[in-house]
Tab-separated table of C-alpha atoms in Angstrom:
chain	number	residue	atom	x	y	z
F	1	MET	CA	-75.045	-103.351	-108.998
F	2	GLU	CA	-71.485	-102.896	-106.763
F	3	PHE	CA	-69.788	-105.187	-109.557
F	4	ILE	CA	-72.096	-103.208	-112.925
F	5	GLN	CA	-69.881	-100.517	-111.596
F	6	ASP	CA	-66.712	-101.968	-111.082
F	7	LEU	CA	-66.868	-103.683	-114.467
F	8	LEU	CA	-67.543	-100.261	-116.121
F	9	ALA	CA	-64.852	-98.997	-114.245
F	10	ALA	CA	-62.416	-101.726	-115.969
F	11	ILE	CA	-63.660	-101.924	-119.151
F	12	GLY	CA	-63.576	-98.077	-119.849
F	13	VAL	CA	-59.766	-98.381	-118.658
F	14	VAL	CA	-59.895	-101.412	-121.037
F	15	ILE	CA	-60.935	-99.689	-124.213
F	16	ASN	CA	-58.209	-96.517	-123.130
F	17	GLY	CA	-55.622	-99.462	-123.002
F	18	VAL	CA	-56.265	-100.882	-126.500
F	19	PRO	CA	-54.618	-98.853	-128.783
F	20	GLN	CA	-51.452	-98.543	-126.708
F	21	GLY	CA	-51.001	-102.049	-126.741
F	22	ILE	CA	-51.414	-101.743	-130.387
F	23	LEU	CA	-48.818	-99.771	-130.411
F	24	ALA	CA	-46.142	-101.337	-128.110
F	25	LEU	CA	-47.277	-104.280	-131.099
F	26	SER	CA	-46.330	-102.286	-133.541
F	27	LEU	CA	-42.658	-101.317	-132.369
F	28	GLY	CA	-41.846	-105.078	-131.865
F	29	PHE	CA	-42.547	-106.209	-128.150
F	30	ALA	CA	-44.341	-109.122	-127.373
F	31	ALA	CA	-47.929	-109.827	-126.841
F	32	PHE	CA	-48.110	-112.923	-125.586
F	33	PRO	CA	-45.088	-112.202	-122.329
F	34	THR	CA	-46.860	-108.781	-121.343
F	35	ALA	CA	-49.797	-110.678	-120.766
F	36	ILE	CA	-47.887	-112.899	-117.694
F	37	ALA	CA	-46.929	-109.962	-116.566
F	38	PHE	CA	-50.686	-108.610	-116.047
F	39	ALA	CA	-51.915	-111.652	-114.429
F	40	PHE	CA	-48.800	-111.202	-111.828
F	41	SER	CA	-50.098	-108.061	-111.302
F	42	ALA	CA	-53.581	-108.669	-111.245
F	43	VAL	CA	-52.408	-111.428	-108.551
F	44	ALA	CA	-49.791	-109.104	-106.932
F	45	ASN	CA	-52.601	-105.745	-106.239
F	46	ALA	CA	-55.060	-108.774	-104.967
F	47	VAL	CA	-52.628	-109.576	-102.340
F	48	THR	CA	-51.295	-106.330	-101.722
F	49	GLY	CA	-54.433	-104.782	-101.877
F	50	SER	CA	-53.324	-101.987	-104.304
F	51	VAL	CA	-55.570	-99.829	-105.640
F	52	ALA	CA	-53.424	-98.090	-108.045
F	53	PRO	CA	-52.888	-100.684	-111.406
F	54	ILE	CA	-50.868	-100.465	-113.738
F	55	SER	CA	-51.254	-100.764	-117.522
F	56	PHE	CA	-49.573	-99.937	-120.484
F	57	GLN	CA	-48.624	-95.807	-120.271
F	58	VAL	CA	-47.689	-94.326	-123.724
F	59	GLU	CA	-44.987	-92.099	-122.242
F	60	SER	CA	-42.496	-95.390	-121.440
F	61	ILE	CA	-43.797	-97.130	-124.618
F	62	THR	CA	-43.379	-93.606	-126.782
F	63	VAL	CA	-39.467	-93.388	-124.596
F	64	ALA	CA	-38.606	-96.912	-124.902
F	65	GLY	CA	-39.170	-97.462	-128.867
F	66	ALA	CA	-36.972	-93.051	-128.939
F	67	LEU	CA	-35.182	-94.634	-127.307
F	68	GLY	CA	-33.984	-97.699	-129.118
F	69	ASP	CA	-32.819	-98.261	-131.744
F	70	ASN	CA	-34.535	-102.202	-132.228
F	71	LYS	CA	-36.354	-104.416	-130.301
F	72	ARG	CA	-33.183	-105.958	-128.185
F	73	GLU	CA	-32.292	-102.922	-127.186
F	74	ARG	CA	-35.889	-101.266	-126.092
F	75	ILE	CA	-36.021	-104.780	-123.932
F	76	SER	CA	-32.644	-104.237	-122.682
F	77	ILE	CA	-33.567	-100.838	-122.005
F	78	ILE	CA	-36.607	-102.031	-120.317
F	79	LEU	CA	-34.953	-104.247	-118.208
F	80	TRP	CA	-32.545	-102.397	-117.207
F	81	ALA	CA	-34.624	-99.634	-116.165
F	82	ALA	CA	-36.797	-102.768	-113.894
F	83	VAL	CA	-33.701	-103.814	-111.570
F	84	LEU	CA	-32.891	-99.780	-111.035
F	85	MET	CA	-36.514	-99.106	-109.849
F	86	THR	CA	-36.748	-102.639	-108.117
F	87	VAL	CA	-34.333	-101.965	-105.994
F	88	VAL	CA	-35.182	-98.461	-105.665
F	89	GLY	CA	-39.142	-99.329	-104.817
F	90	LEU	CA	-37.933	-102.112	-102.585
F	91	LEU	CA	-35.415	-99.788	-100.572
F	92	GLY	CA	-38.145	-97.807	-99.631
F	93	TRP	CA	-36.608	-94.939	-101.590
F	94	MET	CA	-38.965	-92.907	-103.854
F	95	ASN	CA	-40.640	-90.795	-101.240
F	96	THR	CA	-36.715	-89.439	-100.403
F	97	LEU	CA	-36.405	-89.032	-103.805
F	98	VAL	CA	-39.321	-86.997	-105.400
F	99	ASP	CA	-38.315	-85.248	-102.396
F	100	PHE	CA	-34.865	-84.573	-102.700
F	101	LEU	CA	-35.489	-83.904	-106.597
F	102	GLY	CA	-38.653	-81.623	-105.796
F	103	THR	CA	-42.301	-80.928	-107.718
F	104	ASP	CA	-40.127	-78.119	-110.060
F	105	ILE	CA	-37.863	-80.871	-111.200
F	106	THR	CA	-40.620	-83.905	-111.272
F	107	ALA	CA	-42.651	-81.563	-113.060
F	108	GLY	CA	-40.405	-80.377	-115.674
F	109	MET	CA	-39.134	-83.701	-117.017
F	110	MET	CA	-43.711	-84.872	-116.823
F	111	ALA	CA	-44.044	-81.921	-118.424
F	112	GLY	CA	-41.013	-82.384	-120.972
F	113	VAL	CA	-42.878	-85.884	-121.898
F	114	GLY	CA	-44.953	-83.966	-122.444
F	115	PHE	CA	-43.753	-82.183	-125.714
F	116	ILE	CA	-41.979	-85.684	-126.512
F	117	LEU	CA	-44.731	-87.245	-127.020
F	118	ALA	CA	-46.614	-84.749	-128.915
F	119	ARG	CA	-43.639	-84.713	-131.168
F	120	ALA	CA	-43.939	-87.995	-132.028
F	121	ALA	CA	-47.999	-87.951	-132.740
F	122	ILE	CA	-46.418	-85.354	-135.663
F	123	ARG	CA	-43.786	-87.569	-136.953
F	124	MET	CA	-47.027	-90.112	-137.127
F	125	THR	CA	-48.854	-87.924	-139.808
F	126	GLN	CA	-45.432	-87.974	-142.115
F	127	THR	CA	-45.449	-91.865	-142.168
F	128	ASN	CA	-49.440	-92.070	-143.062
F	129	VAL	CA	-50.148	-88.517	-143.564
F	130	ASP	CA	-54.409	-89.222	-144.193
F	131	VAL	CA	-54.627	-91.587	-141.468
F	132	GLY	CA	-53.119	-89.559	-138.412
F	133	TRP	CA	-53.949	-85.766	-139.366
F	134	ILE	CA	-57.898	-87.853	-139.410
F	135	SER	CA	-56.993	-89.103	-135.954
F	136	MET	CA	-55.090	-85.366	-134.626
F	137	ILE	CA	-58.296	-83.281	-135.944
F	138	SER	CA	-61.070	-86.018	-134.819
F	139	ALA	CA	-58.735	-86.447	-130.787
F	140	ILE	CA	-58.547	-82.547	-130.699
F	141	LEU	CA	-62.725	-81.813	-131.848
F	142	VAL	CA	-63.559	-84.733	-129.146
F	143	TYR	CA	-60.867	-83.556	-126.337
F	144	ILE	CA	-62.075	-79.870	-126.850
F	145	PHE	CA	-65.657	-80.632	-126.492
F	146	THR	CA	-65.360	-83.357	-124.113
F	147	LYS	CA	-62.801	-83.089	-121.908
F	148	ASP	CA	-62.571	-86.420	-121.333
F	149	LEU	CA	-59.625	-88.757	-122.732
F	150	VAL	CA	-61.466	-92.300	-122.634
F	151	TYR	CA	-63.879	-90.180	-125.163
F	152	THR	CA	-61.110	-89.227	-126.976
F	153	ILE	CA	-58.449	-92.427	-127.888
F	154	LEU	CA	-61.573	-94.138	-128.385
F	155	LEU	CA	-63.169	-91.633	-131.089
F	156	SER	CA	-60.021	-90.934	-132.848
F	157	VAL	CA	-58.569	-94.656	-132.981
F	158	VAL	CA	-62.007	-95.589	-134.090
F	159	ILE	CA	-62.793	-92.835	-137.370
F	160	SER	CA	-59.107	-93.354	-138.340
F	161	THR	CA	-59.409	-96.385	-138.064
F	162	LEU	CA	-62.412	-97.516	-140.094
F	163	TYR	CA	-60.820	-94.870	-142.530
F	164	SER	CA	-58.167	-97.219	-143.253
F	165	VAL	CA	-59.989	-100.386	-143.191
F	166	TYR	CA	-62.711	-99.296	-145.848
F	167	TYR	CA	-61.616	-96.104	-147.511
F	168	LYS	CA	-57.867	-97.362	-148.068
F	169	LYS	CA	-58.477	-101.104	-147.444
F	170	ALA	CA	-55.093	-101.661	-145.589
F	171	THR	CA	-53.855	-104.272	-143.988
F	172	ILE	CA	-50.826	-103.624	-140.954
F	173	GLU	CA	-47.608	-106.208	-140.445
F	174	LEU	CA	-47.029	-106.688	-137.668
F	175	PRO	CA	-43.105	-107.707	-136.654
F	176	ALA	CA	-42.316	-110.294	-137.183
F	177	GLY	CA	-43.401	-113.099	-133.395
F	178	VAL	CA	-45.365	-110.152	-131.380
F	179	GLY	CA	-48.465	-112.654	-131.734
F	180	ASP	CA	-46.698	-115.731	-130.911
F	181	GLN	CA	-48.478	-117.676	-127.503
F	182	LYS	CA	-44.911	-118.763	-126.456
F	183	LEU	CA	-42.068	-117.176	-124.241
F	184	SER	CA	-38.569	-117.235	-125.659
F	185	PHE	CA	-35.758	-115.439	-123.338
F	186	ILE	CA	-34.316	-112.464	-124.593
F	187	LYS	CA	-30.431	-112.066	-123.765
F	188	PRO	CA	-30.135	-108.504	-122.403
F	189	MET	CA	-27.603	-106.524	-124.018
F	190	PHE	CA	-25.566	-103.740	-121.775
F	191	SER	CA	-23.267	-100.536	-123.421
F	192	GLY	CA	-23.602	-96.851	-122.207
F	193	ARG	CA	-26.377	-96.697	-124.753
F	194	ILE	CA	-28.949	-98.869	-123.429
F	195	LEU	CA	-27.886	-97.205	-119.552
F	196	ARG	CA	-28.399	-93.342	-120.274
F	197	GLY	CA	-31.746	-94.815	-121.849
F	198	ALA	CA	-32.271	-97.492	-118.454
F	199	LEU	CA	-31.542	-94.294	-116.364
F	200	ALA	CA	-33.794	-91.394	-118.667
F	201	LEU	CA	-37.159	-94.835	-118.146
F	202	ALA	CA	-36.610	-94.719	-114.190
F	203	CYS	CA	-36.789	-90.844	-114.225
F	204	LEU	CA	-40.015	-90.875	-115.858
F	205	ASN	CA	-41.254	-94.024	-113.331
F	206	ILE	CA	-40.631	-91.922	-111.157
F	207	GLY	CA	-42.906	-88.816	-111.908
F	208	SER	CA	-45.106	-91.266	-113.203
F	209	ASN	CA	-45.125	-93.009	-110.572
F	210	ILE	CA	-46.122	-90.850	-107.838
F	211	SER	CA	-48.168	-88.269	-110.377
F	212	PHE	CA	-50.468	-90.795	-111.175
F	213	GLY	CA	-50.610	-93.574	-109.091
F	214	MET	CA	-51.759	-90.534	-106.319
F	215	ILE	CA	-54.143	-89.349	-109.018
F	216	THR	CA	-55.757	-92.604	-109.195
F	217	GLY	CA	-55.560	-92.881	-104.630
F	218	SER	CA	-56.976	-89.804	-104.899
F	219	MET	CA	-60.125	-91.192	-106.488
F	220	THR	CA	-60.979	-93.400	-104.196
F	221	GLY	CA	-61.925	-89.839	-102.166
F	222	SER	CA	-60.208	-91.357	-98.956
F	223	GLU	CA	-59.097	-88.500	-96.652
F	224	VAL	CA	-55.654	-90.323	-96.816
F	225	ASN	CA	-54.425	-91.403	-100.051
F	226	PRO	CA	-54.399	-95.197	-99.829
F	227	VAL	CA	-51.785	-95.568	-102.448
F	228	ASN	CA	-48.622	-96.822	-101.310
F	229	VAL	CA	-45.854	-95.841	-103.970
F	230	ASP	CA	-43.454	-98.130	-102.808
F	231	VAL	CA	-44.961	-101.278	-103.363
F	232	LEU	CA	-46.638	-99.636	-107.062
F	233	THR	CA	-43.312	-99.534	-108.614
F	234	VAL	CA	-41.977	-103.007	-106.737
F	235	VAL	CA	-45.095	-104.297	-109.139
F	236	SER	CA	-44.532	-102.262	-111.486
F	237	SER	CA	-40.732	-103.413	-112.149
F	238	VAL	CA	-41.324	-106.865	-111.210
F	239	ALA	CA	-43.900	-106.897	-113.793
F	240	ASP	CA	-41.254	-105.539	-116.447
F	241	LEU	CA	-38.767	-108.126	-115.847
F	242	ILE	CA	-41.553	-110.694	-115.955
F	243	SER	CA	-42.539	-109.224	-119.568
F	244	SER	CA	-39.035	-107.949	-121.299
F	245	ALA	CA	-36.918	-110.666	-120.643
F	246	PHE	CA	-39.178	-111.992	-122.815
F	247	GLY	CA	-39.655	-109.576	-125.269
F	248	GLY	CA	-42.902	-107.732	-123.765
F	249	ALA	CA	-43.767	-104.479	-123.499
F	250	PRO	CA	-43.324	-102.150	-120.306
F	251	LEU	CA	-46.170	-101.979	-117.862
F	252	GLU	CA	-46.524	-99.006	-115.930
F	253	SER	CA	-48.873	-96.691	-113.377
F	254	ILE	CA	-51.442	-94.961	-115.236
F	255	ILE	CA	-54.736	-92.828	-114.709
F	256	SER	CA	-56.957	-95.467	-114.316
F	257	ALA	CA	-60.753	-94.601	-113.431
F	258	THR	CA	-60.663	-97.942	-110.917
F	259	GLY	CA	-59.961	-95.402	-108.436
F	260	SER	CA	-63.320	-94.094	-108.551
F	261	ALA	CA	-65.064	-97.558	-108.581
F	262	PRO	CA	-67.304	-98.581	-105.727
F	263	ASN	CA	-63.946	-101.432	-105.285
F	264	PRO	CA	-61.234	-100.145	-106.270
F	265	VAL	CA	-58.678	-102.982	-105.171
F	266	PHE	CA	-61.558	-105.765	-107.846
F	267	SER	CA	-62.064	-103.555	-110.085
F	268	GLY	CA	-58.360	-102.795	-110.874
F	269	VAL	CA	-57.479	-106.331	-111.142
F	270	LEU	CA	-60.130	-107.114	-112.841
F	271	MET	CA	-58.801	-104.508	-115.666
F	272	MET	CA	-55.309	-106.059	-115.761
F	273	THR	CA	-57.156	-109.939	-115.512
F	274	ILE	CA	-59.752	-108.468	-118.661
F	275	MET	CA	-55.835	-107.060	-120.092
F	276	ALA	CA	-54.037	-110.330	-119.997
F	277	VAL	CA	-56.593	-112.249	-121.126
F	278	ILE	CA	-57.130	-110.191	-124.336
F	279	LEU	CA	-53.418	-109.881	-125.210
F	280	GLY	CA	-53.581	-113.780	-123.626
F	281	THR	CA	-55.229	-115.437	-126.258
F	282	GLY	CA	-53.794	-113.093	-129.302
F	283	ILE	CA	-57.399	-111.139	-129.650
F	284	LEU	CA	-55.280	-107.772	-129.325
F	285	PRO	CA	-52.593	-108.822	-132.530
F	286	LYS	CA	-55.852	-110.212	-134.194
F	287	MET	CA	-56.541	-106.254	-134.080
F	288	GLY	CA	-53.568	-104.758	-134.484
F	289	LYS	CA	-53.524	-105.931	-138.537
F	290	TYR	CA	-56.537	-103.497	-139.042
F	291	VAL	CA	-55.427	-101.042	-136.659
F	292	PRO	CA	-52.975	-98.137	-137.731
F	293	THR	CA	-50.086	-96.992	-135.173
F	294	GLU	CA	-51.182	-94.064	-136.490
F	295	SER	CA	-54.583	-93.620	-135.085
F	296	ILE	CA	-53.412	-92.862	-132.085
F	297	ALA	CA	-51.508	-90.560	-133.498
F	298	GLY	CA	-54.031	-87.743	-132.257
F	299	PHE	CA	-54.785	-89.378	-128.700
F	300	LEU	CA	-50.828	-88.868	-127.961
F	301	PHE	CA	-50.484	-85.234	-129.352
F	302	VAL	CA	-53.578	-84.320	-126.985
F	303	LEU	CA	-52.401	-86.289	-124.102
F	304	GLY	CA	-48.963	-84.235	-124.158
F	305	ALA	CA	-49.540	-80.767	-125.237
F	306	PHE	CA	-52.929	-80.672	-124.129
F	307	VAL	CA	-53.082	-82.410	-120.511
F	308	THR	CA	-49.328	-82.861	-119.659
F	309	VAL	CA	-47.940	-80.302	-120.024
F	310	THR	CA	-50.027	-77.991	-119.236
F	311	GLY	CA	-50.974	-79.655	-116.445
F	312	ASN	CA	-47.224	-79.542	-115.135
F	313	ILE	CA	-45.987	-76.326	-116.547
F	314	GLN	CA	-47.341	-74.858	-113.621
F	315	PRO	CA	-45.784	-76.826	-111.104
F	316	ALA	CA	-42.276	-77.321	-112.809
F	317	VAL	CA	-42.109	-73.138	-112.561
F	318	ALA	CA	-43.851	-72.474	-108.911
F	319	GLU	CA	-40.949	-72.471	-107.058
F	320	ASN	CA	-37.972	-72.275	-109.299
F	321	PRO	CA	-38.637	-71.293	-112.465
F	322	LEU	CA	-35.294	-71.528	-114.303
F	323	VAL	CA	-34.974	-75.467	-112.291
F	324	GLY	CA	-38.395	-75.990	-113.671
F	325	SER	CA	-37.693	-74.210	-117.117
F	326	VAL	CA	-34.106	-75.697	-117.957
F	327	THR	CA	-35.729	-79.745	-117.041
F	328	MET	CA	-38.556	-79.651	-119.138
F	329	VAL	CA	-36.946	-77.946	-122.097
F	330	VAL	CA	-33.845	-80.870	-121.669
F	331	THR	CA	-36.101	-83.659	-121.274
F	332	ALA	CA	-38.353	-82.130	-124.440
F	333	LEU	CA	-34.729	-82.501	-126.807
F	334	PHE	CA	-33.591	-85.888	-125.163
F	335	ASP	CA	-34.724	-87.731	-122.483
F	336	PRO	CA	-35.778	-87.151	-119.330
F	337	PHE	CA	-32.603	-88.217	-117.493
F	338	PHE	CA	-30.437	-85.747	-119.160
F	339	GLY	CA	-33.725	-83.300	-118.457
F	340	MET	CA	-33.201	-83.579	-114.436
F	341	LEU	CA	-29.589	-84.134	-114.421
F	342	ALA	CA	-29.519	-79.742	-115.939
F	343	GLY	CA	-32.483	-79.328	-113.525
F	344	LEU	CA	-30.259	-80.533	-110.733
F	345	VAL	CA	-26.659	-78.864	-111.575
F	346	ILE	CA	-28.734	-75.939	-111.944
F	347	LYS	CA	-30.416	-76.240	-108.292
F	348	PHE	CA	-27.371	-77.617	-106.781
F	349	ILE	CA	-24.408	-78.155	-108.248
F	350	LEU	CA	-24.197	-74.594	-109.411
F	351	PRO	CA	-24.706	-72.736	-105.779
F	352	MET	CA	-22.491	-74.783	-104.646
F	353	ILE	CA	-19.505	-73.278	-106.526
F	354	GLY	CA	-20.419	-69.531	-106.028
F	355	VAL	CA	-22.813	-69.573	-109.304
F	356	PHE	CA	-26.254	-68.113	-109.170
F	357	LEU	CA	-29.148	-67.625	-112.241
């Protein structure tokens, strides 16, 4: 009976991850190296006993896609961010960083990312108007009535995809090479633009590792949260190094229903193993030929506007409204790194020179 519960929790997270994986493929990220990264993460979590799995995270995929103009720029941003976060995790600096930044800045960054997601969703409705708006309307309605993100992504993607396949008779042309079952090393780039993107992605990962990882840990019902954020950071960052070196997608911490399973470590490992099989055998790229990218527009909007913004805006402005608000707005307009810098300037730099706002 416990195995069935573990399996159902894992399948629920897989269902949530598949459309996000298709979004990653549409941006040119390759499936096979991502499968290798999932397999590594499954082994790493089994060895470390971590209850916090990693998977496709729409926030990191969207931010990396927005900050890089092409595949090589995107994988370079992911790789250098992973190098930075691996060092942070190995040195045990995650909690120190979060304590230094404060809830106003970390929550402000996450709220700003919510606006980035909502803006990306709106843009999708402009590129494929009917599919995008069908996804948007169905996602909003499903979420209003269920308050469940799994139902939201499943129904909105299925409804809009059925419309695309059976009414529009559309087939999707994914970028060349995303379904190739081989590993080809891609030499990373380095420039000021890449550095800015890597720092932005690293800042996003600091916030998501703390918030998403700890939420998953709280689902276990343990009196003491079992998630070691530094272990989570190292596992996700090394997975990103493996994946991005060969053109794969980023894998980050998520809010995972496997945390509430009877055996959360096993359920999380099972989920990542299933994802590795789906990607490694080429099933996901085949599905991507029929599922339009815009089918995820509704989920993006709900996740951004209904969940991420509303869930972070209150803690962002609770202690220092100006710091949290500026961090959120600058993040929304530019990226999480600039948002963090703006928050730090108002919180620490200006008072040092005698300016109090």
